[in-house]
PDB file of C-alpha atoms in Angstrom:
ATOM      1  CA  MET A 193       1.734  -9.888  64.769  1.00 85.00           C
ATOM      2  CA  ILE A 194       1.318 -10.307  68.529  1.00 90.00           C
ATOM      3  CA  LYS A 195       1.293 -13.695  70.238  1.00 93.00           C
ATOM      4  CA  VAL A 196      -1.453 -13.567  72.873  1.00 94.00           C
ATOM      5  CA  LYS A 197      -1.482 -16.360  75.438  1.00 94.00           C
ATOM      6  CA  PHE A 198      -4.968 -17.427  76.450  1.00 96.00           C
ATOM      7  CA  CYS A 199      -6.977 -19.951  78.419  1.00 98.00           C
ATOM      8  CA  LYS A 200     -10.327 -21.100  77.087  1.00 98.00           C
ATOM      9  CA  MET A 201     -12.941 -21.954  79.723  1.00 98.00           C
ATOM     10  CA  HIS A 202     -16.677 -22.445  79.971  1.00 97.00           C
ATOM     11  CA  GLY A 203     -19.504 -22.234  82.461  1.00 96.00           C
ATOM     12  CA  VAL A 204     -22.286 -24.657  81.477  1.00 95.00           C
ATOM     13  CA  GLY A 205     -21.371 -24.217  77.811  1.00 96.00           C
ATOM     14  CA  ASN A 206     -21.008 -20.440  77.872  1.00 96.00           C
ATOM     15  CA  ASP A 207     -17.396 -20.272  76.621  1.00 97.00           C
ATOM     16  CA  PHE A 208     -14.750 -17.587  76.986  1.00 98.00           C
ATOM     17  CA  ILE A 209     -11.236 -16.697  75.933  1.00 98.00           C
ATOM     18  CA  LEU A 210      -9.466 -15.494  79.076  1.00 98.00           C
ATOM     19  CA  VAL A 211      -6.361 -13.315  78.684  1.00 96.00           C
ATOM     20  CA  ASP A 212      -4.129 -12.005  81.462  1.00 94.00           C
ATOM     21  CA  ALA A 213      -4.336  -8.260  80.815  1.00 92.00           C
ATOM     22  CA  GLN A 214      -1.627  -7.667  83.431  1.00 84.00           C
ATOM     23  CA  GLY A 215       0.906  -8.782  80.821  1.00 66.00           C
ATOM     24  CA  GLU A 216      -0.848  -7.287  77.788  1.00 68.00           C
ATOM     25  CA  PRO A 217      -1.628  -3.657  78.732  1.00 66.00           C
ATOM     26  CA  ASN A 218      -1.666  -2.191  75.231  1.00 77.00           C
ATOM     27  CA  LEU A 219      -3.958  -4.572  73.356  1.00 89.00           C
ATOM     28  CA  ASP A 220      -7.003  -3.263  71.483  1.00 93.00           C
ATOM     29  CA  TRP A 221      -9.438  -5.415  73.434  1.00 94.00           C
ATOM     30  CA  LYS A 222     -12.483  -4.653  71.297  1.00 95.00           C
ATOM     31  CA  ASP A 223     -10.676  -5.514  68.073  1.00 96.00           C
ATOM     32  CA  LEU A 224      -9.134  -8.607  69.658  1.00 96.00           C
ATOM     33  CA  ALA A 225     -12.564  -9.769  70.871  1.00 97.00           C
ATOM     34  CA  VAL A 226     -14.052  -9.576  67.364  1.00 97.00           C
ATOM     35  CA  LYS A 227     -11.192 -11.610  65.916  1.00 97.00           C
ATOM     36  CA  VAL A 228     -10.454 -14.184  68.598  1.00 97.00           C
ATOM     37  CA  CYS A 229     -14.143 -14.973  69.255  1.00 97.00           C
ATOM     38  CA  ASP A 230     -14.824 -15.771  65.606  1.00 97.00           C
ATOM     39  CA  ARG A 231     -15.543 -19.491  65.394  1.00 96.00           C
ATOM     40  CA  HIS A 232     -14.099 -19.833  61.873  1.00 96.00           C
ATOM     41  CA  PHE A 233     -11.174 -17.415  61.696  1.00 95.00           C
ATOM     42  CA  GLY A 234     -10.364 -17.200  65.418  1.00 96.00           C
ATOM     43  CA  VAL A 235     -10.428 -19.505  68.409  1.00 97.00           C
ATOM     44  CA  GLY A 236     -14.168 -19.165  68.888  1.00 97.00           C
ATOM     45  CA  ALA A 237     -16.011 -18.071  72.032  1.00 97.00           C
ATOM     46  CA  ASP A 238     -19.039 -16.244  73.421  1.00 97.00           C
ATOM     47  CA  GLY A 239     -16.784 -13.582  74.852  1.00 97.00           C
ATOM     48  CA  LEU A 240     -13.292 -12.353  75.694  1.00 98.00           C
ATOM     49  CA  ILE A 241     -12.355 -11.870  79.354  1.00 98.00           C
ATOM     50  CA  ALA A 242      -9.518  -9.525  80.240  1.00 96.00           C
ATOM     51  CA  LEU A 243      -8.145 -10.264  83.721  1.00 96.00           C
ATOM     52  CA  ASP A 244      -6.492  -7.259  85.320  1.00 94.00           C
ATOM     53  CA  THR A 245      -5.378  -5.865  88.648  1.00 92.00           C
ATOM     54  CA  SER A 246      -7.610  -3.649  90.758  1.00 93.00           C
ATOM     55  CA  LYS A 247      -6.831  -0.990  93.373  1.00 91.00           C
ATOM     56  CA  SER A 248     -10.079  -1.638  95.258  1.00 94.00           C
ATOM     57  CA  ALA A 249     -10.666  -5.381  94.773  1.00 97.00           C
ATOM     58  CA  ASP A 250      -8.709  -8.616  94.447  1.00 97.00           C
ATOM     59  CA  PHE A 251      -8.923  -8.572  90.658  1.00 96.00           C
ATOM     60  CA  ARG A 252     -10.715  -6.770  87.839  1.00 96.00           C
ATOM     61  CA  MET A 253     -12.729  -8.345  85.045  1.00 97.00           C
ATOM     62  CA  ARG A 254     -13.570  -6.806  81.689  1.00 96.00           C
ATOM     63  CA  ILE A 255     -15.815  -8.784  79.361  1.00 96.00           C
ATOM     64  CA  PHE A 256     -16.106  -8.142  75.603  1.00 97.00           C
ATOM     65  CA  ASN A 257     -18.728  -9.593  73.288  1.00 96.00           C
ATOM     66  CA  PRO A 258     -17.912 -11.072  69.853  1.00 97.00           C
ATOM     67  CA  ASP A 259     -19.147  -7.872  68.216  1.00 96.00           C
ATOM     68  CA  GLY A 260     -16.544  -5.860  70.163  1.00 96.00           C
ATOM     69  CA  SER A 261     -18.985  -4.262  72.610  1.00 96.00           C
ATOM     70  CA  GLU A 262     -18.055  -4.308  76.290  1.00 96.00           C
ATOM     71  CA  ALA A 263     -20.588  -5.815  78.680  1.00 94.00           C
ATOM     72  CA  GLU A 264     -21.084  -4.679  82.251  1.00 94.00           C
ATOM     73  CA  MET A 265     -21.085  -8.111  83.820  1.00 93.00           C
ATOM     74  CA  CYS A 266     -21.098 -11.840  83.045  1.00 94.00           C
ATOM     75  CA  GLY A 267     -22.057 -14.404  85.664  1.00 94.00           C
ATOM     76  CA  ASN A 268     -20.586 -17.407  83.898  1.00 96.00           C
ATOM     77  CA  GLY A 269     -17.447 -15.508  82.942  1.00 96.00           C
ATOM     78  CA  ILE A 270     -16.725 -14.273  86.450  1.00 97.00           C
ATOM     79  CA  ARG A 271     -16.866 -17.855  87.772  1.00 97.00           C
ATOM     80  CA  CYS A 272     -14.279 -18.857  85.170  1.00 97.00           C
ATOM     81  CA  LEU A 273     -12.026 -15.966  86.172  1.00 98.00           C
ATOM     82  CA  ALA A 274     -12.311 -16.863  89.860  1.00 97.00           C
ATOM     83  CA  ARG A 275     -11.284 -20.472  89.289  1.00 97.00           C
ATOM     84  CA  TYR A 276      -8.466 -19.388  86.980  1.00 97.00           C
ATOM     85  CA  VAL A 277      -6.789 -17.131  89.551  1.00 96.00           C
ATOM     86  CA  TYR A 278      -7.230 -19.656  92.387  1.00 96.00           C
ATOM     87  CA  ASP A 279      -5.770 -22.542  90.390  1.00 96.00           C
ATOM     88  CA  ARG A 280      -2.697 -20.460  89.550  1.00 95.00           C
ATOM     89  CA  ASP A 281      -2.051 -19.723  93.218  1.00 94.00           C
ATOM     90  CA  TRP A 282      -2.614 -16.015  92.659  1.00 94.00           C
ATOM     91  CA  THR A 283      -4.873 -16.164  95.701  1.00 93.00           C
ATOM     92  CA  GLU A 284      -5.506 -18.512  98.601  1.00 91.00           C
ATOM     93  CA  LYS A 285      -8.826 -16.940  99.496  1.00 91.00           C
ATOM     94  CA  GLY A 286     -12.113 -18.793  99.440  1.00 94.00           C
ATOM     95  CA  ARG A 287     -13.880 -15.476  98.980  1.00 96.00           C
ATOM     96  CA  LEU A 288     -12.834 -12.987  96.309  1.00 97.00           C
ATOM     97  CA  ILE A 289     -13.968  -9.505  95.396  1.00 97.00           C
ATOM     98  CA  ILE A 290     -13.797  -8.908  91.647  1.00 97.00           C
ATOM     99  CA  ASP A 291     -14.327  -5.470  90.163  1.00 97.00           C
ATOM    100  CA  THR A 292     -16.599  -5.158  87.095  1.00 96.00           C
ATOM    101  CA  LEU A 293     -18.348  -2.384  85.197  1.00 95.00           C
ATOM    102  CA  ALA A 294     -21.438  -3.355  87.208  1.00 94.00           C
ATOM    103  CA  GLY A 295     -19.529  -2.796  90.451  1.00 94.00           C
ATOM    104  CA  PRO A 296     -17.588  -5.146  92.770  1.00 96.00           C
ATOM    105  CA  LYS A 297     -18.880  -8.724  93.021  1.00 96.00           C
ATOM    106  CA  ASP A 298     -18.366 -11.200  95.877  1.00 97.00           C
ATOM    107  CA  ILE A 299     -17.316 -14.672  94.743  1.00 97.00           C
ATOM    108  CA  PHE A 300     -17.396 -17.722  97.046  1.00 97.00           C
ATOM    109  CA  LEU A 301     -15.338 -20.756  96.085  1.00 97.00           C
ATOM    110  CA  ASN A 302     -16.411 -24.233  97.201  1.00 95.00           C
ATOM    111  CA  ILE A 303     -13.002 -25.843  97.729  1.00 93.00           C
ATOM    112  CA  GLU A 304     -12.579 -29.551  98.506  1.00 91.00           C
ATOM    113  CA  HIS A 305      -9.109 -31.064  98.942  1.00 89.00           C
ATOM    114  CA  GLY A 306      -7.534 -28.042  97.257  1.00 87.00           C
ATOM    115  CA  GLU A 307      -9.813 -28.133  94.189  1.00 91.00           C
ATOM    116  CA  VAL A 308     -12.619 -25.802  93.187  1.00 94.00           C
ATOM    117  CA  ARG A 309     -15.850 -27.833  93.070  1.00 91.00           C
ATOM    118  CA  GLY A 310     -18.327 -25.027  92.561  1.00 94.00           C
ATOM    119  CA  ILE A 311     -18.583 -21.257  92.656  1.00 97.00           C
ATOM    120  CA  THR A 312     -21.278 -18.960  94.035  1.00 97.00           C
ATOM    121  CA  VAL A 313     -21.536 -15.370  92.866  1.00 97.00           C
ATOM    122  CA  ASP A 314     -23.271 -12.563  94.716  1.00 97.00           C
ATOM    123  CA  MET A 315     -24.841 -10.946  91.654  1.00 96.00           C
ATOM    124  CA  GLY A 316     -26.178  -7.953  93.594  1.00 95.00           C
ATOM    125  CA  ARG A 317     -29.714  -6.668  93.954  1.00 96.00           C
ATOM    126  CA  PRO A 318     -31.978  -6.576  90.911  1.00 97.00           C
ATOM    127  CA  VAL A 319     -32.918  -3.159  89.585  1.00 96.00           C
ATOM    128  CA  PHE A 320     -36.495  -2.559  88.410  1.00 97.00           C
ATOM    129  CA  GLU A 321     -36.563   1.197  87.713  1.00 97.00           C
ATOM    130  CA  PRO A 322     -36.876   1.573  83.897  1.00 97.00           C
ATOM    131  CA  SER A 323     -34.434   4.484  83.695  1.00 96.00           C
ATOM    132  CA  ARG A 324     -31.729   2.427  85.396  1.00 96.00           C
ATOM    133  CA  ILE A 325     -32.200  -0.775  83.337  1.00 97.00           C
ATOM    134  CA  PRO A 326     -32.515   1.171  80.930  1.00 97.00           C
ATOM    135  CA  VAL A 327     -35.880   0.969  79.135  1.00 98.00           C
ATOM    136  CA  ASN A 328     -37.677   3.847  77.437  1.00 97.00           C
ATOM    137  CA  LEU A 329     -40.922   3.498  79.355  1.00 95.00           C
ATOM    138  CA  GLU A 330     -42.595   5.682  81.981  1.00 91.00           C
ATOM    139  CA  GLU A 331     -43.569   2.810  84.245  1.00 88.00           C
ATOM    140  CA  THR A 332     -42.888   2.050  87.899  1.00 92.00           C
ATOM    141  CA  ILE A 333     -42.026  -1.540  87.054  1.00 95.00           C
ATOM    142  CA  ILE A 334     -42.113  -3.301  83.692  1.00 97.00           C
ATOM    143  CA  LYS A 335     -44.058  -6.508  84.278  1.00 97.00           C
ATOM    144  CA  ASP A 336     -45.896  -8.344  81.483  1.00 96.00           C
ATOM    145  CA  TYR A 337     -45.598  -5.329  79.183  1.00 97.00           C
ATOM    146  CA  PRO A 338     -46.845  -6.180  75.648  1.00 96.00           C
ATOM    147  CA  LEU A 339     -44.112  -5.522  73.100  1.00 96.00           C
ATOM    148  CA  GLU A 340     -44.917  -6.216  69.457  1.00 94.00           C
ATOM    149  CA  VAL A 341     -42.246  -7.429  67.062  1.00 93.00           C
ATOM    150  CA  ALA A 342     -42.717  -9.224  63.728  1.00 89.00           C
ATOM    151  CA  GLY A 343     -46.479  -8.971  64.105  1.00 91.00           C
ATOM    152  CA  LYS A 344     -46.648 -10.717  67.475  1.00 93.00           C
ATOM    153  CA  ALA A 345     -46.934  -9.310  71.004  1.00 94.00           C
ATOM    154  CA  TYR A 346     -44.522 -10.696  73.600  1.00 96.00           C
ATOM    155  CA  ARG A 347     -45.134  -9.886  77.258  1.00 97.00           C
ATOM    156  CA  ILE A 348     -41.814  -8.766  78.693  1.00 98.00           C
ATOM    157  CA  THR A 349     -40.696  -8.317  82.278  1.00 98.00           C
ATOM    158  CA  CYS A 350     -37.622  -6.099  82.506  1.00 98.00           C
ATOM    159  CA  LEU A 351     -34.910  -5.683  85.099  1.00 97.00           C
ATOM    160  CA  SER A 352     -31.177  -5.168  85.409  1.00 97.00           C
ATOM    161  CA  MET A 353     -28.678  -7.555  86.969  1.00 96.00           C
ATOM    162  CA  GLY A 354     -25.876  -5.100  86.253  1.00 93.00           C
ATOM    163  CA  ASN A 355     -26.880  -5.486  82.599  1.00 95.00           C
ATOM    164  CA  PRO A 356     -30.333  -5.210  80.969  1.00 97.00           C
ATOM    165  CA  HIS A 357     -32.727  -8.143  80.613  1.00 98.00           C
ATOM    166  CA  ALA A 358     -36.173  -8.704  79.114  1.00 98.00           C
ATOM    167  CA  VAL A 359     -37.764 -11.946  80.310  1.00 98.00           C
ATOM    168  CA  ILE A 360     -40.627 -13.632  78.481  1.00 98.00           C
ATOM    169  CA  PHE A 361     -42.652 -16.513  79.922  1.00 98.00           C
ATOM    170  CA  PHE A 362     -44.421 -19.153  77.843  1.00 97.00           C
ATOM    171  CA  PRO A 363     -47.145 -21.476  79.187  1.00 96.00           C
ATOM    172  CA  LYS A 364     -45.501 -24.676  77.924  1.00 97.00           C
ATOM    173  CA  GLN A 365     -41.941 -25.897  77.607  1.00 98.00           C
ATOM    174  CA  GLY A 366     -42.542 -26.999  74.028  1.00 97.00           C
ATOM    175  CA  GLU A 367     -43.129 -23.396  72.998  1.00 97.00           C
ATOM    176  CA  VAL A 368     -39.686 -22.476  74.303  1.00 98.00           C
ATOM    177  CA  GLU A 369     -38.046 -25.441  72.564  1.00 98.00           C
ATOM    178  CA  ARG A 370     -39.685 -24.646  69.197  1.00 97.00           C
ATOM    179  CA  LEU A 371     -39.123 -20.900  69.318  1.00 96.00           C
ATOM    180  CA  ALA A 372     -37.044 -19.434  66.477  1.00 95.00           C
ATOM    181  CA  VAL A 373     -34.749 -17.562  68.863  1.00 96.00           C
ATOM    182  CA  GLU A 374     -32.295 -16.644  66.112  1.00 96.00           C
ATOM    183  CA  GLN A 375     -35.091 -14.711  64.355  1.00 95.00           C
ATOM    184  CA  ILE A 376     -36.952 -13.076  67.232  1.00 96.00           C
ATOM    185  CA  GLY A 377     -33.897 -12.513  69.478  1.00 97.00           C
ATOM    186  CA  PRO A 378     -32.217  -9.731  67.484  1.00 97.00           C
ATOM    187  CA  LEU A 379     -35.527  -7.928  66.931  1.00 97.00           C
ATOM    188  CA  LEU A 380     -36.090  -7.742  70.674  1.00 97.00           C
ATOM    189  CA  GLU A 381     -32.458  -6.990  71.510  1.00 97.00           C
ATOM    190  CA  LYS A 382     -32.329  -3.975  69.196  1.00 97.00           C
ATOM    191  CA  HIS A 383     -35.861  -2.678  69.729  1.00 97.00           C
ATOM    192  CA  PRO A 384     -35.986   1.139  70.211  1.00 96.00           C
ATOM    193  CA  LEU A 385     -37.423   0.526  73.674  1.00 97.00           C
ATOM    194  CA  PHE A 386     -33.909  -0.472  74.802  1.00 98.00           C
ATOM    195  CA  PRO A 387     -31.390   2.383  74.374  1.00 97.00           C
ATOM    196  CA  GLN A 388     -28.452   0.112  75.280  1.00 96.00           C
ATOM    197  CA  ARG A 389     -30.027  -2.978  73.685  1.00 97.00           C
ATOM    198  CA  THR A 390     -31.005  -5.897  75.928  1.00 98.00           C
ATOM    199  CA  ASN A 391     -30.490  -9.569  76.708  1.00 97.00           C
ATOM    200  CA  VAL A 392     -33.646 -11.630  76.180  1.00 98.00           C
ATOM    201  CA  GLU A 393     -34.687 -14.742  78.132  1.00 98.00           C
ATOM    202  CA  PHE A 394     -37.353 -17.150  76.864  1.00 98.00           C
ATOM    203  CA  CYS A 395     -38.690 -19.207  79.771  1.00 98.00           C
ATOM    204  CA  ALA A 396     -41.176 -21.858  80.821  1.00 98.00           C
ATOM    205  CA  VAL A 397     -41.776 -22.558  84.512  1.00 98.00           C
ATOM    206  CA  LEU A 398     -41.816 -26.353  84.943  1.00 98.00           C
ATOM    207  CA  ASP A 399     -42.575 -26.314  88.658  1.00 98.00           C
ATOM    208  CA  ARG A 400     -41.925 -24.036  91.625  1.00 98.00           C
ATOM    209  CA  ARG A 401     -38.242 -24.953  91.705  1.00 98.00           C
ATOM    210  CA  THR A 402     -37.434 -25.412  88.013  1.00 98.00           C
ATOM    211  CA  ILE A 403     -37.316 -23.103  84.979  1.00 98.00           C
ATOM    212  CA  ARG A 404     -36.425 -24.000  81.415  1.00 98.00           C
ATOM    213  CA  MET A 405     -34.625 -21.062  79.798  1.00 98.00           C
ATOM    214  CA  ARG A 406     -33.161 -20.176  76.431  1.00 98.00           C
ATOM    215  CA  VAL A 407     -31.281 -16.919  76.027  1.00 98.00           C
ATOM    216  CA  TRP A 408     -30.408 -14.405  73.342  1.00 97.00           C
ATOM    217  CA  GLU A 409     -27.395 -12.473  74.585  1.00 96.00           C
ATOM    218  CA  ARG A 410     -26.843  -8.878  73.589  1.00 95.00           C
ATOM    219  CA  GLY A 411     -23.933  -8.649  71.162  1.00 92.00           C
ATOM    220  CA  VAL A 412     -23.519 -12.421  71.026  1.00 93.00           C
ATOM    221  CA  GLY A 413     -26.608 -14.300  69.832  1.00 95.00           C
ATOM    222  CA  GLU A 414     -28.151 -17.418  71.323  1.00 96.00           C
ATOM    223  CA  THR A 415     -25.748 -19.000  73.818  1.00 95.00           C
ATOM    224  CA  LEU A 416     -25.802 -22.244  75.760  1.00 96.00           C
ATOM    225  CA  ALA A 417     -26.052 -20.379  79.064  1.00 95.00           C
ATOM    226  CA  CYS A 418     -26.167 -16.918  80.637  1.00 95.00           C
ATOM    227  CA  GLY A 419     -25.599 -16.442  84.358  1.00 94.00           C
ATOM    228  CA  SER A 420     -27.098 -12.981  84.676  1.00 95.00           C
ATOM    229  CA  GLY A 421     -29.976 -14.138  82.478  1.00 97.00           C
ATOM    230  CA  ALA A 422     -30.645 -17.066  84.814  1.00 97.00           C
ATOM    231  CA  CYS A 423     -30.764 -14.614  87.714  1.00 97.00           C
ATOM    232  CA  ALA A 424     -33.058 -12.235  85.849  1.00 98.00           C
ATOM    233  CA  SER A 425     -35.404 -15.081  84.933  1.00 98.00           C
ATOM    234  CA  THR A 426     -35.574 -16.280  88.522  1.00 98.00           C
ATOM    235  CA  VAL A 427     -36.339 -12.784  89.819  1.00 98.00           C
ATOM    236  CA  ALA A 428     -38.982 -12.237  87.136  1.00 98.00           C
ATOM    237  CA  ALA A 429     -40.622 -15.577  87.943  1.00 98.00           C
ATOM    238  CA  GLN A 430     -40.679 -14.703  91.637  1.00 97.00           C
ATOM    239  CA  ILE A 431     -42.343 -11.323  91.175  1.00 96.00           C
ATOM    240  CA  HIS A 432     -44.989 -13.159  89.141  1.00 97.00           C
ATOM    241  CA  GLY A 433     -45.435 -15.579  92.069  1.00 96.00           C
ATOM    242  CA  LEU A 434     -44.422 -18.581  89.972  1.00 98.00           C
ATOM    243  CA  VAL A 435     -41.414 -20.021  91.853  1.00 98.00           C
ATOM    244  CA  ASP A 436     -39.845 -20.486  95.287  1.00 97.00           C
ATOM    245  CA  PRO A 437     -36.714 -18.617  96.452  1.00 97.00           C
ATOM    246  CA  GLU A 438     -34.352 -21.388  95.243  1.00 97.00           C
ATOM    247  CA  VAL A 439     -34.578 -22.399  91.606  1.00 98.00           C
ATOM    248  CA  THR A 440     -32.721 -24.625  89.153  1.00 98.00           C
ATOM    249  CA  LEU A 441     -32.435 -23.190  85.640  1.00 98.00           C
ATOM    250  CA  ILE A 442     -32.237 -25.741  82.836  1.00 98.00           C
ATOM    251  CA  LEU A 443     -30.158 -24.154  80.061  1.00 97.00           C
ATOM    252  CA  ASN A 444     -28.975 -25.551  76.738  1.00 96.00           C
ATOM    253  CA  GLY A 445     -25.513 -26.123  78.201  1.00 95.00           C
ATOM    254  CA  GLY A 446     -26.468 -27.443  81.653  1.00 96.00           C
ATOM    255  CA  ASN A 447     -27.961 -26.274  84.922  1.00 97.00           C
ATOM    256  CA  LEU A 448     -27.448 -23.259  87.181  1.00 97.00           C
ATOM    257  CA  GLY A 449     -28.756 -22.727  90.681  1.00 98.00           C
ATOM    258  CA  VAL A 450     -30.178 -19.328  91.662  1.00 98.00           C
ATOM    259  CA  ARG A 451     -31.392 -18.090  95.044  1.00 98.00           C
ATOM    260  CA  TRP A 452     -33.245 -14.847  95.780  1.00 98.00           C
ATOM    261  CA  SER A 453     -34.999 -14.088  99.055  1.00 94.00           C
ATOM    262  CA  GLY A 454     -36.807 -10.904  98.084  1.00 88.00           C
ATOM    263  CA  ARG A 455     -36.648  -7.402  96.655  1.00 79.00           C
ATOM    264  CA  ASP A 456     -34.053  -5.937  99.041  1.00 85.00           C
ATOM    265  CA  GLU A 457     -31.771  -8.984  98.940  1.00 94.00           C
ATOM    266  CA  PRO A 458     -28.967  -9.874  96.511  1.00 97.00           C
ATOM    267  CA  VAL A 459     -29.285 -12.707  94.015  1.00 97.00           C
ATOM    268  CA  TYR A 460     -26.913 -15.656  94.420  1.00 98.00           C
ATOM    269  CA  MET A 461     -25.944 -17.853  91.479  1.00 97.00           C
ATOM    270  CA  THR A 462     -24.069 -21.163  91.752  1.00 97.00           C
ATOM    271  CA  GLY A 463     -22.466 -23.134  88.950  1.00 96.00           C
ATOM    272  CA  GLU A 464     -19.360 -24.712  87.490  1.00 93.00           C
ATOM    273  CA  ALA A 465     -16.295 -23.343  85.725  1.00 96.00           C
ATOM    274  CA  LYS A 466     -14.315 -25.740  83.532  1.00 96.00           C
ATOM    275  CA  TYR A 467     -11.203 -25.639  81.391  1.00 97.00           C
ATOM    276  CA  ILE A 468     -11.114 -26.345  77.670  1.00 98.00           C
ATOM    277  CA  CYS A 469      -7.578 -25.542  76.517  1.00 98.00           C
ATOM    278  CA  LEU A 470      -4.518 -23.311  76.725  1.00 97.00           C
ATOM    279  CA  GLY A 471      -2.926 -21.723  73.689  1.00 97.00           C
ATOM    280  CA  GLU A 472      -1.466 -18.793  71.788  1.00 96.00           C
ATOM    281  CA  TYR A 473      -3.445 -16.635  69.406  1.00 96.00           C
ATOM    282  CA  PHE A 474      -1.639 -14.811  66.608  1.00 95.00           C
ATOM    283  CA  TYR A 475      -3.235 -11.395  66.743  1.00 92.00           C
ATOM    284  CA  GLU A 476      -2.819  -8.954  63.841  1.00 90.00           C
ATOM    285  CA  PRO A 477      -4.081  -5.523  64.948  1.00 89.00           C
ATOM    286  CA  GLY A 478      -6.143  -3.606  62.450  1.00 79.00           C
ATOM    287  CA  ASP A 479      -6.111  -6.382  59.870  1.00 69.00           C
TER     288      ASP A 479
END
């Protein structure tokens, strides 16, 4: 049995178990993620974050889903990591560079009187080429593509924010609220069209500055929030001409702000990062 010290945090309800990998170099992170993220037999979380050193950035983040798969990037998780390292005096910088599988990400801390009040993440430029998302389609851009699952066609708009997303727009908010996401989500996530599976966003545009969004996260299920999903939804809404450059996303766990000025510009996401608890998890490898 290994005692693993952790900090549990959340970004608008998207919760994570954060472990300092600098002191735990030999852990089986995929196995640990499956066990510690279980909400009945573990601590319970939407993901496990391993915080590590980096030779090319200030820190390195690895993010593991509850099914043990490793994700490329997590917008809510990276905000939690940034606040964690600042509050422990591991950095005095207001701007951090954090290495991820999706590449290095710039993080900007809004600090007032020594406390982190908000965090903005440069999520990078969206990718539309199907082969790079990836999606098994010979299209220039996947916009309003009809994809049939369970006898119904959903019009998907696909892009990558360092991880794959399929965004679906509904005419009315009520359709999003009533949608059986737990049934349709996994069918879309694991559709053969997506060789690495996909995250799925279900959206209704309320006005030119507001989007209501629910999300089915790849390897997780429906979550209260998804930072990269909020960015993908904003970009998709913009290329449809539905919203302005600055948008508020209303998620099940709270709100996120997203700003995108156009195709060749990066997407900026702003939101909170809050603590839940500190503790020790009794990890039994291979059990």
